Coordinates of N, CA and C in Angstrom, one line a residue:
Chain A
Q1 N 1.4 -32.7 -31.2 CA 2.4 -33.0 -30.1 C 3.6 -32.1 -30.2
V2 N 4.3 -32.0 -29.1 CA 5.4 -31.1 -29.0 C 6.5 -31.5 -30.0
Q3 N 7.0 -30.5 -30.7 CA 8.1 -30.6 -31.6 C 9.2 -29.6 -31.4
L4 N 10.4 -30.0 -31.6 CA 11.6 -29.1 -31.4 C 12.4 -29.0 -32.7
Q5 N 12.8 -27.8 -33.0 CA 13.6 -27.6 -34.2 C 14.8 -26.7 -33.9
E6 N 16.0 -27.2 -34.1 CA 17.2 -26.5 -33.9 C 17.6 -25.7 -35.2
T7 N 18.1 -24.5 -35.0 CA 18.5 -23.7 -36.2 C 19.8 -23.0 -35.8
G8 N 20.6 -22.7 -36.8 CA 21.8 -22.0 -36.6 C 22.9 -22.3 -37.7
P9 N 24.0 -21.6 -37.6 CA 25.0 -21.8 -38.6 C 25.6 -23.2 -38.6
G10 N 25.9 -23.7 -39.7 CA 26.5 -25.0 -39.8 C 28.0 -25.0 -39.7
L11 N 28.6 -23.8 -39.8 CA 30.0 -23.7 -39.8 C 30.4 -22.5 -38.9
V12 N 31.3 -22.8 -38.0 CA 31.8 -21.7 -37.1 C 33.3 -21.8 -37.1
K13 N 34.0 -20.6 -37.1 CA 35.4 -20.6 -37.1 C 36.0 -20.8 -35.7
P14 N 37.1 -21.4 -35.7 CA 37.8 -21.5 -34.3 C 37.9 -20.2 -33.6
S15 N 37.7 -20.3 -32.3 CA 37.8 -19.1 -31.4 C 36.5 -18.3 -31.4
E16 N 35.6 -18.5 -32.3 CA 34.4 -17.7 -32.4 C 33.3 -18.4 -31.5
T17 N 32.1 -17.8 -31.6 CA 31.0 -18.2 -30.7 C 30.0 -19.0 -31.6
L18 N 29.6 -20.1 -31.1 CA 28.6 -21.0 -31.7 C 27.2 -20.5 -31.1
S19 N 26.3 -20.2 -31.9 CA 25.0 -19.8 -31.4 C 23.9 -20.6 -32.1
L20 N 23.0 -21.2 -31.3 CA 21.9 -22.0 -31.8 C 20.6 -21.7 -31.2
T21 N 19.5 -21.9 -31.9 CA 18.2 -21.6 -31.3 C 17.4 -22.9 -31.5
C22 N 16.6 -23.2 -30.5 CA 15.6 -24.3 -30.6 C 14.2 -23.8 -30.4
T23 N 13.4 -24.0 -31.4 CA 12.0 -23.5 -31.4 C 11.1 -24.6 -31.0
V24 N 10.2 -24.3 -30.0 CA 9.3 -25.3 -29.5 C 7.9 -25.0 -30.1
S25 N 7.3 -26.0 -30.7 CA 5.9 -25.9 -31.2 C 5.0 -27.0 -30.7
G26 N 3.7 -26.8 -30.7 CA 2.8 -27.8 -30.3 C 2.6 -28.0 -28.9
G27 N 3.2 -27.1 -28.0 CA 3.0 -27.3 -26.6 C 3.6 -26.2 -25.8
S28 N 3.5 -26.2 -24.5 CA 3.9 -25.1 -23.7 C 5.4 -25.2 -23.4
I29 N 6.1 -24.1 -23.2 CA 7.5 -24.1 -22.8 C 7.6 -24.0 -21.3
S30 N 6.5 -23.7 -20.7 CA 6.5 -23.5 -19.2 C 6.3 -24.8 -18.5
G31 N 7.0 -24.9 -17.3 CA 6.8 -26.0 -16.5 C 7.8 -27.2 -16.8
Y32 N 8.7 -27.0 -17.6 CA 9.7 -28.0 -18.0 C 11.1 -27.5 -17.9
F33 N 12.0 -28.5 -17.8 CA 13.5 -28.2 -18.0 C 13.7 -28.5 -19.5
W34 N 14.5 -27.6 -20.1 CA 14.9 -27.8 -21.5 C 16.4 -27.9 -21.6
N35 N 16.9 -28.8 -22.4 CA 18.3 -29.3 -22.4 C 18.9 -29.1 -23.8
W36 N 20.2 -29.0 -23.7 CA 21.1 -29.1 -24.9 C 22.0 -30.3 -24.7
V37 N 22.1 -31.1 -25.7 CA 23.0 -32.3 -25.7 C 23.7 -32.3 -27.0
R38 N 25.0 -32.7 -27.0 CA 25.7 -32.8 -28.3 C 26.3 -34.2 -28.5
Q39 N 26.6 -34.4 -29.8 CA 27.2 -35.7 -30.2 C 28.2 -35.5 -31.3
P40 N 29.5 -35.6 -31.0 CA 30.5 -35.6 -32.0 C 30.2 -36.7 -33.0
P41 N 30.5 -36.4 -34.3 CA 30.3 -37.4 -35.3 C 30.8 -38.8 -35.0
G42 N 29.9 -39.8 -35.0 CA 30.3 -41.2 -34.7 C 30.6 -41.5 -33.2
K43 N 30.3 -40.5 -32.3 CA 30.6 -40.7 -30.9 C 29.3 -40.7 -30.1
G44 N 29.5 -40.6 -28.8 CA 28.4 -40.7 -27.8 C 27.8 -39.3 -27.5
L45 N 26.9 -39.3 -26.5 CA 26.1 -38.2 -26.2 C 26.7 -37.4 -24.9
E46 N 26.7 -36.1 -25.0 CA 27.2 -35.3 -23.9 C 26.2 -34.3 -23.6
W47 N 25.8 -34.2 -22.3 CA 24.9 -33.2 -21.8 C 25.6 -31.9 -21.7
I48 N 25.1 -30.8 -22.3 CA 25.7 -29.5 -22.2 C 25.1 -28.7 -21.0
G49 N 23.8 -28.7 -20.9 CA 23.2 -27.9 -19.8 C 21.7 -27.9 -20.0
S50 N 21.1 -27.3 -19.0 CA 19.6 -27.2 -19.0 C 19.1 -25.8 -18.4
I51 N 17.9 -25.5 -18.7 CA 17.3 -24.3 -18.2 C 15.8 -24.6 -17.9
Y52 N 15.3 -24.0 -16.8 CA 13.9 -24.1 -16.4 C 13.2 -22.9 -16.9
D53 N 11.9 -22.9 -16.9 CA 11.2 -21.7 -17.4 C 11.4 -20.5 -16.5
S54 N 11.8 -20.7 -15.3 CA 12.1 -19.6 -14.4 C 13.4 -18.9 -14.8
G55 N 14.2 -19.5 -15.7 CA 15.5 -19.0 -16.1 C 16.6 -19.6 -15.4
N56 N 16.4 -20.5 -14.4 CA 17.4 -21.2 -13.7 C 18.2 -22.1 -14.6
T57 N 19.5 -22.1 -14.6 CA 20.3 -22.9 -15.5 C 21.2 -23.8 -14.7
N58 N 21.6 -24.9 -15.4 CA 22.6 -25.8 -14.8 C 23.5 -26.3 -16.0
Y59 N 24.8 -26.2 -15.8 CA 25.7 -26.5 -16.9 C 26.6 -27.6 -16.5
N60 N 27.1 -28.3 -17.6 CA 28.1 -29.3 -17.4 C 29.4 -28.6 -17.0
P61 N 30.0 -29.0 -15.9 CA 31.2 -28.3 -15.4 C 32.3 -28.3 -16.5
S62 N 32.3 -29.3 -17.4 CA 33.4 -29.3 -18.4 C 33.2 -28.2 -19.4
L63 N 32.0 -27.6 -19.5 CA 31.8 -26.6 -20.5 C 31.3 -25.3 -19.9
K64 N 31.1 -25.3 -18.6 CA 30.5 -24.2 -17.9 C 31.1 -22.8 -18.2
S65 N 32.4 -22.7 -18.3 CA 33.0 -21.4 -18.5 C 32.8 -20.9 -19.9
R66 N 32.3 -21.7 -20.8 CA 32.1 -21.2 -22.2 C 30.6 -21.2 -22.6
V67 N 29.7 -21.7 -21.8 CA 28.3 -21.9 -22.2 C 27.3 -20.9 -21.5
T68 N 26.4 -20.5 -22.3 CA 25.2 -19.8 -21.8 C 24.0 -20.3 -22.5
I69 N 23.0 -20.7 -21.7 CA 21.7 -21.1 -22.2 C 20.7 -20.1 -21.7
S70 N 19.8 -19.7 -22.6 CA 18.8 -18.8 -22.3 C 17.4 -19.2 -22.9
L71 N 16.4 -18.6 -22.4 CA 15.0 -19.0 -22.7 C 14.2 -17.7 -23.1
D72 N 13.5 -17.7 -24.2 CA 12.6 -16.7 -24.5 C 11.2 -17.3 -24.6
T73 N 10.4 -17.1 -23.5 CA 9.1 -17.8 -23.4 C 8.1 -17.2 -24.3
S74 N 8.3 -15.9 -24.7 CA 7.3 -15.3 -25.6 C 7.5 -15.9 -27.0
K75 N 8.7 -16.2 -27.4 CA 8.9 -16.8 -28.7 C 9.0 -18.3 -28.6
K76 N 8.9 -18.9 -27.4 CA 9.0 -20.3 -27.3 C 10.3 -20.8 -27.9
Q77 N 11.4 -20.2 -27.5 CA 12.7 -20.6 -28.0 C 13.7 -20.7 -26.9
L78 N 14.6 -21.6 -27.0 CA 15.7 -21.7 -26.1 C 17.0 -21.5 -27.0
S79 N 18.0 -20.9 -26.4 CA 19.2 -20.6 -27.1 C 20.4 -21.2 -26.4
L80 N 21.4 -21.5 -27.3 CA 22.7 -22.0 -26.8 C 23.8 -21.1 -27.3
E81 N 24.7 -20.6 -26.5 CA 25.9 -20.0 -26.9 C 27.1 -20.7 -26.3
L82 N 28.0 -21.1 -27.2 CA 29.3 -21.7 -26.8 C 30.4 -20.9 -27.3
R83 N 31.2 -20.3 -26.4 CA 32.2 -19.4 -26.8 C 33.6 -20.1 -27.0
S84 N 34.4 -19.4 -27.7 CA 35.8 -19.9 -28.0 C 35.9 -21.3 -28.4
V85 N 35.1 -21.6 -29.5 CA 35.0 -23.0 -30.0 C 36.3 -23.4 -30.6
A86 N 36.5 -24.7 -30.6 CA 37.6 -25.4 -31.3 C 37.1 -26.6 -32.0
A87 N 38.0 -27.3 -32.7 CA 37.6 -28.4 -33.6 C 36.8 -29.5 -32.7
A88 N 37.2 -29.6 -31.5 CA 36.6 -30.6 -30.6 C 35.1 -30.3 -30.3
D89 N 34.7 -29.1 -30.7 CA 33.3 -28.8 -30.5 C 32.4 -29.1 -31.7
T90 N 33.0 -29.6 -32.7 CA 32.3 -30.1 -33.9 C 31.4 -31.3 -33.4
A91 N 30.1 -31.1 -33.7 CA 29.1 -32.1 -33.2 C 27.7 -31.8 -33.8
I92 N 26.9 -32.8 -33.6 CA 25.4 -32.6 -33.8 C 24.9 -32.1 -32.5
Y93 N 24.2 -30.9 -32.5 CA 23.7 -30.3 -31.3 C 22.2 -30.6 -31.3
Y94 N 21.7 -31.1 -30.2 CA 20.3 -31.4 -30.0 C 19.7 -30.6 -28.9
C95 N 18.5 -30.2 -29.0 CA 17.7 -29.7 -27.9 C 16.7 -30.8 -27.5
A96 N 16.3 -30.9 -26.2 CA 15.4 -31.9 -25.8 C 14.7 -31.4 -24.5
R97 N 13.5 -31.9 -24.4 CA 12.7 -31.5 -23.2 C 12.8 -32.6 -22.2
D98 N 13.0 -32.2 -20.9 CA 12.8 -33.1 -19.8 C 11.3 -33.1 -19.5
W99 N 10.6 -34.2 -19.8 CA 9.2 -34.2 -19.7 C 8.6 -34.5 -18.4
G100 N 9.6 -34.6 -17.4 CA 9.1 -34.7 -16.0 C 9.1 -36.1 -15.4
Y101 N 9.6 -37.1 -16.1 CA 9.6 -38.5 -15.6 C 11.1 -38.9 -15.6
S102 N 11.6 -39.0 -14.4 CA 12.9 -39.5 -14.1 C 14.0 -38.7 -14.9
G103 N 13.7 -37.4 -15.2 CA 14.6 -36.6 -15.9 C 14.9 -37.0 -17.4
S104 N 14.0 -37.9 -17.9 CA 14.2 -38.4 -19.2 C 13.8 -37.4 -20.3
Y105 N 14.4 -37.5 -21.5 CA 14.2 -36.5 -22.5 C 13.2 -37.0 -23.5
Y106 N 12.1 -36.2 -23.7 CA 11.1 -36.5 -24.7 C 10.3 -35.3 -25.0
P107 N 10.2 -34.8 -26.2 CA 11.0 -35.3 -27.4 C 12.3 -34.6 -27.5
W108 N 13.0 -35.0 -28.6 CA 14.3 -34.4 -29.0 C 14.0 -33.7 -30.3
G109 N 14.8 -32.6 -30.6 CA 14.9 -32.1 -31.9 C 15.6 -33.0 -32.8
Q110 N 15.6 -32.7 -34.1 CA 16.3 -33.5 -35.1 C 17.8 -33.3 -35.1
G111 N 18.2 -32.2 -34.4 CA 19.6 -32.0 -34.3 C 20.2 -31.2 -35.5
T112 N 21.2 -30.5 -35.2 CA 21.9 -29.7 -36.3 C 23.4 -29.9 -36.1
L113 N 24.0 -30.2 -37.2 CA 25.5 -30.4 -37.3 C 26.2 -29.0 -37.3
V114 N 27.1 -28.8 -36.4 CA 27.9 -27.6 -36.4 C 29.4 -28.1 -36.5
T115 N 30.0 -27.6 -37.5 CA 31.4 -27.9 -37.8 C 32.3 -26.7 -37.5
V116 N 33.3 -26.9 -36.7 CA 34.2 -25.8 -36.4 C 35.5 -26.0 -37.2
S117 N 35.6 -25.0 -38.1 CA 36.7 -25.1 -39.1 C 37.0 -23.7 -39.7
S118 N 38.2 -23.4 -40.0 CA 38.5 -22.1 -40.6 C 38.4 -22.2 -42.1
Chain B
D1 N 31.8 -36.6 -11.4 CA 30.7 -37.1 -12.3 C 30.5 -38.6 -12.1
I2 N 29.2 -39.0 -12.3 CA 28.9 -40.4 -12.3 C 29.2 -41.0 -13.7
Q3 N 30.0 -42.1 -13.7 CA 30.4 -42.7 -14.9 C 29.4 -43.9 -15.2
M4 N 29.0 -43.9 -16.4 CA 28.0 -45.0 -16.9 C 28.8 -45.9 -17.8
T5 N 28.8 -47.2 -17.6 CA 29.5 -48.1 -18.4 C 28.6 -49.1 -18.9
Q6 N 28.5 -49.2 -20.2 CA 27.6 -50.2 -20.9 C 28.4 -51.4 -21.4
S7 N 27.7 -52.5 -21.4 CA 28.3 -53.7 -21.9 C 27.2 -54.6 -22.6
P8 N 27.5 -55.2 -23.7 CA 28.8 -55.0 -24.5 C 28.8 -53.7 -25.2
S9 N 29.9 -53.4 -25.8 CA 29.9 -52.2 -26.7 C 29.2 -52.4 -28.0
S10 N 29.3 -53.6 -28.5 CA 28.6 -54.0 -29.7 C 28.1 -55.4 -29.6
L11 N 27.1 -55.8 -30.3 CA 26.7 -57.1 -30.4 C 25.9 -57.4 -31.7
S12 N 25.9 -58.6 -32.1 CA 25.2 -59.0 -33.3 C 24.3 -60.2 -32.9
A13 N 23.0 -60.1 -33.2 CA 22.1 -61.1 -32.8 C 21.1 -61.4 -33.9
S14 N 20.4 -62.5 -33.8 CA 19.4 -62.9 -34.9 C 18.0 -62.5 -34.5
V15 N 17.2 -62.4 -35.5 CA 15.8 -62.1 -35.3 C 15.2 -63.2 -34.4
G16 N 14.5 -62.8 -33.4 CA 13.9 -63.8 -32.4 C 14.7 -64.0 -31.2
D17 N 16.0 -63.6 -31.2 CA 16.8 -63.7 -30.0 C 16.4 -62.8 -28.9
R18 N 16.7 -63.3 -27.7 CA 16.6 -62.4 -26.5 C 17.9 -61.7 -26.3
V19 N 17.8 -60.4 -26.2 CA 19.0 -59.6 -26.1 C 19.0 -58.8 -24.8
T20 N 20.1 -58.7 -24.1 CA 20.2 -57.9 -22.9 C 21.5 -57.0 -23.0
I21 N 21.3 -55.8 -22.7 CA 22.3 -54.8 -22.6 C 22.4 -54.3 -21.2
S22 N 23.7 -54.3 -20.7 CA 23.9 -53.9 -19.3 C 24.4 -52.5 -19.2
C23 N 24.1 -51.8 -18.1 CA 24.6 -50.5 -17.8 C 24.9 -50.4 -16.3
R24 N 26.1 -50.0 -16.0 CA 26.6 -49.9 -14.6 C 27.0 -48.5 -14.3
A25 N 26.5 -48.1 -13.1 CA 26.9 -46.7 -12.7 C 28.0 -46.8 -11.7
S26 N 28.9 -45.8 -11.7 CA 30.0 -45.7 -10.8 C 29.6 -45.5 -9.3
Q27 N 28.4 -45.0 -9.1 CA 27.8 -44.9 -7.8 C 26.3 -45.0 -8.0
S28 N 25.6 -45.1 -6.9 CA 24.1 -45.3 -7.0 C 23.4 -44.2 -7.7
V29 N 22.5 -44.5 -8.6 CA 21.7 -43.5 -9.2 C 20.2 -43.8 -8.9
S30 N 20.0 -44.6 -7.8 CA 18.6 -45.0 -7.5 C 17.9 -45.5 -8.7
H31 N 16.8 -45.0 -9.0 CA 16.0 -45.5 -10.2 C 16.1 -44.4 -11.3
Y32 N 17.0 -43.5 -11.2 CA 17.0 -42.4 -12.2 C 17.9 -42.8 -13.4
L33 N 17.4 -43.8 -14.1 CA 18.1 -44.4 -15.2 C 17.2 -44.5 -16.4
N34 N 17.6 -44.0 -17.5 CA 16.8 -44.0 -18.7 C 17.5 -44.7 -19.9
W35 N 16.8 -45.2 -20.8 CA 17.3 -45.9 -22.0 C 16.8 -45.3 -23.3
Y36 N 17.7 -45.1 -24.2 CA 17.3 -44.5 -25.5 C 17.9 -45.5 -26.6
Q37 N 17.1 -45.4 -27.8 CA 17.6 -46.1 -29.0 C 17.9 -45.0 -30.0
Q38 N 19.0 -45.1 -30.7 CA 19.3 -44.1 -31.7 C 19.6 -44.9 -33.0
K39 N 18.9 -44.5 -34.1 CA 19.2 -45.0 -35.4 C 20.0 -44.0 -36.2
P40 N 20.8 -44.4 -37.2 CA 21.7 -43.5 -37.9 C 20.9 -42.3 -38.4
H41 N 21.6 -41.2 -38.2 CA 21.1 -39.8 -38.7 C 19.8 -39.4 -38.0
K42 N 19.5 -40.0 -36.9 CA 18.3 -39.6 -36.1 C 18.6 -39.3 -34.7
P43 N 17.7 -38.5 -34.0 CA 18.0 -38.2 -32.6 C 17.7 -39.5 -31.8
P44 N 18.2 -39.5 -30.6 CA 17.8 -40.6 -29.7 C 16.3 -40.6 -29.4
N45 N 15.8 -41.8 -29.2 CA 14.4 -42.0 -28.9 C 14.2 -42.7 -27.6
L46 N 13.4 -42.1 -26.7 CA 13.2 -42.6 -25.4 C 12.5 -44.0 -25.4
L47 N 13.1 -45.0 -24.8 CA 12.5 -46.3 -24.7 C 11.9 -46.6 -23.3
I48 N 12.8 -46.4 -22.3 CA 12.6 -46.7 -20.9 C 12.9 -45.6 -20.0
Y49 N 12.1 -45.2 -19.1 CA 12.4 -44.2 -18.1 C 12.3 -44.7 -16.7
A50 N 12.9 -44.1 -15.7 CA 12.9 -44.6 -14.3 C 13.2 -46.1 -14.2
A51 N 14.1 -46.5 -15.0 CA 14.7 -47.9 -14.9 C 13.8 -48.9 -15.6
S52 N 12.5 -48.8 -15.4 CA 11.6 -49.9 -15.8 C 10.3 -49.5 -16.4
S53 N 10.1 -48.2 -16.6 CA 8.8 -47.8 -17.1 C 9.0 -47.7 -18.7
V54 N 8.1 -48.3 -19.4 CA 8.2 -48.3 -20.9 C 7.4 -47.1 -21.4
Q55 N 8.1 -46.3 -22.2 CA 7.5 -45.2 -22.8 C 6.4 -45.6 -23.7
S56 N 5.3 -44.7 -23.7 CA 4.2 -45.0 -24.6 C 4.6 -45.2 -26.0
G57 N 4.0 -46.2 -26.7 CA 4.3 -46.4 -28.1 C 5.5 -47.3 -28.3
V58 N 6.3 -47.6 -27.3 CA 7.4 -48.5 -27.4 C 6.9 -50.0 -27.4
P59 N 7.3 -50.8 -28.3 CA 6.8 -52.2 -28.3 C 7.1 -52.9 -27.0
S60 N 6.2 -53.8 -26.6 CA 6.3 -54.5 -25.3 C 7.4 -55.5 -25.2
R61 N 8.1 -55.7 -26.3 CA 9.3 -56.6 -26.2 C 10.5 -55.9 -25.5
F62 N 10.4 -54.6 -25.3 CA 11.4 -53.8 -24.6 C 11.1 -53.8 -23.1
S63 N 12.0 -54.1 -22.3 CA 11.8 -53.9 -20.8 C 13.1 -53.5 -20.2
G64 N 13.0 -52.9 -19.0 CA 14.2 -52.4 -18.3 C 14.1 -52.9 -16.8
S65 N 15.2 -53.1 -16.2 CA 15.2 -53.5 -14.8 C 16.5 -53.0 -14.1
G66 N 16.5 -53.1 -12.8 CA 17.6 -52.7 -12.0 C 17.4 -51.5 -11.2
S67 N 18.3 -51.2 -10.3 CA 18.3 -50.1 -9.4 C 19.7 -49.9 -8.8
G68 N 19.9 -48.7 -8.3 CA 21.2 -48.5 -7.7 C 22.3 -48.3 -8.7
T69 N 23.1 -49.4 -8.9 CA 24.2 -49.3 -9.8 C 24.2 -50.2 -11.0
H70 N 23.3 -51.2 -11.0 CA 23.2 -52.1 -12.1 C 21.9 -52.2 -12.7
F71 N 21.9 -52.0 -14.0 CA 20.7 -51.9 -14.8 C 20.8 -52.7 -16.1
S72 N 19.6 -53.1 -16.6 CA 19.7 -53.8 -17.9 C 18.5 -53.5 -18.7
L73 N 18.7 -53.5 -20.0 CA 17.6 -53.4 -21.0 C 17.5 -54.7 -21.8
T74 N 16.3 -55.2 -21.9 CA 16.1 -56.5 -22.5 C 15.1 -56.4 -23.7
I75 N 15.5 -57.0 -24.8 CA 14.6 -57.1 -25.9 C 14.2 -58.6 -25.9
S76 N 13.0 -58.9 -25.7 CA 12.6 -60.3 -25.5 C 12.6 -61.1 -26.8
S77 N 12.4 -60.5 -27.9 CA 12.4 -61.2 -29.2 C 12.8 -60.2 -30.3
L78 N 14.1 -60.2 -30.6 CA 14.6 -59.2 -31.5 C 13.9 -59.1 -32.8
Q79 N 13.7 -57.9 -33.3 CA 13.0 -57.7 -34.6 C 14.0 -56.9 -35.5
P80 N 13.8 -57.0 -36.8 CA 14.8 -56.4 -37.7 C 14.9 -54.9 -37.5
E81 N 13.8 -54.2 -37.0 CA 13.9 -52.8 -36.8 C 14.6 -52.4 -35.5
D82 N 15.0 -53.3 -34.8 CA 15.7 -53.0 -33.5 C 17.1 -52.6 -33.6
F83 N 17.7 -52.6 -34.8 CA 19.1 -52.3 -35.0 C 19.3 -50.8 -34.5
G84 N 20.5 -50.5 -34.2 CA 20.8 -49.1 -33.8 C 21.7 -49.1 -32.6
T85 N 21.9 -48.0 -32.0 CA 22.8 -47.8 -30.8 C 21.9 -47.5 -29.6
Y86 N 22.2 -48.2 -28.5 CA 21.4 -48.0 -27.3 C 22.2 -47.3 -26.3
Y87 N 21.7 -46.3 -25.6 CA 22.3 -45.5 -24.6 C 21.6 -45.6 -23.3
C88 N 22.3 -45.7 -22.2 CA 21.7 -45.5 -20.9 C 22.1 -44.0 -20.4
Q89 N 21.3 -43.5 -19.6 CA 21.5 -42.1 -19.1 C 21.1 -42.1 -17.6
Q90 N 22.0 -41.5 -16.8 CA 21.6 -41.3 -15.4 C 21.2 -39.8 -15.2
T91 N 20.2 -39.6 -14.5 CA 19.7 -38.2 -14.2 C 19.6 -38.0 -12.7
Y92 N 20.3 -38.8 -12.0 CA 20.3 -38.7 -10.5 C 21.0 -37.5 -10.0
S93 N 22.2 -37.2 -10.6 CA 22.9 -36.0 -10.2 C 23.6 -35.4 -11.4
A94 N 23.8 -34.1 -11.3 CA 24.4 -33.3 -12.3 C 25.9 -33.5 -12.2
P95 N 26.6 -33.5 -13.4 CA 26.1 -33.5 -14.7 C 25.4 -34.8 -15.1
Q96 N 24.3 -34.7 -15.7 CA 23.7 -36.0 -16.3 C 24.7 -36.6 -17.2
T97 N 24.8 -37.9 -17.2 CA 25.8 -38.6 -18.0 C 25.2 -39.8 -18.7
F98 N 25.7 -40.1 -19.9 CA 25.3 -41.2 -20.7 C 26.3 -42.3 -20.7
G99 N 25.9 -43.5 -21.0 CA 26.8 -44.6 -21.3 C 27.4 -44.3 -22.6
Q100 N 28.4 -45.1 -23.0 CA 29.1 -44.9 -24.2 C 28.4 -45.5 -25.4
G101 N 27.3 -46.2 -25.2 CA 26.5 -46.8 -26.2 C 26.8 -48.2 -26.5
T102 N 25.8 -49.0 -26.9 CA 25.9 -50.3 -27.4 C 25.3 -50.4 -28.8
K103 N 26.1 -50.8 -29.7 CA 25.7 -50.9 -31.1 C 25.1 -52.3 -31.4
L104 N 23.9 -52.4 -31.7 CA 23.2 -53.6 -32.0 C 23.0 -53.8 -33.5
Q105 N 23.5 -54.9 -34.0 CA 23.3 -55.3 -35.4 C 22.5 -56.6 -35.5
I106 N 21.8 -56.7 -36.5 CA 21.0 -57.8 -36.8 C 21.8 -58.8 -37.7
K107 N 21.9 -60.0 -37.3 CA 22.6 -61.0 -38.2 C 21.8 -61.3 -39.5

């Protein structure tokens, strides 16, 4: 079955760029929307943005000026860049597939905690 | 943005109880409403999609209903493994938004 795994630095300094990769295994990357969602420790879920296999992206307006999501279909990876980070960007970052039913997400990656601190 | 409001924010119930969690949208989301269960230190797990369709592998005690702006998730007979935090999500319009979560504890 399809599995997702997020990787990237666990610590980023304020004002720098957070960069994460999500590797897809066990299934095709084509034909789906792929999403990034974050969750500050102990808090709720926030959608960051999505990308389709065509490269079309859609971002949360609250983050749009700082976010870039990209897709490498040959490597079956999607990437997240979040620029000019601050402490408020400390969160668990998840990648998730929109599997085509009501925009719901299945599966999700296990998530990776990114802490913004000097 | 469409605001999603869940109630209650937390609840405690006993094994065997019937539990209902509500989710209200600030404007109509048609049937584009999904429910997730999240356990500590785990990613969310899809339970219900399109308001009332039960994801494969999810126990039949879970059900969803509603359309437009009012939705509910019902657990017909609570089991010990049902603890966790439940989130609704609207995917009708961008940005997709989640409810604030309902934390379910077992008495």
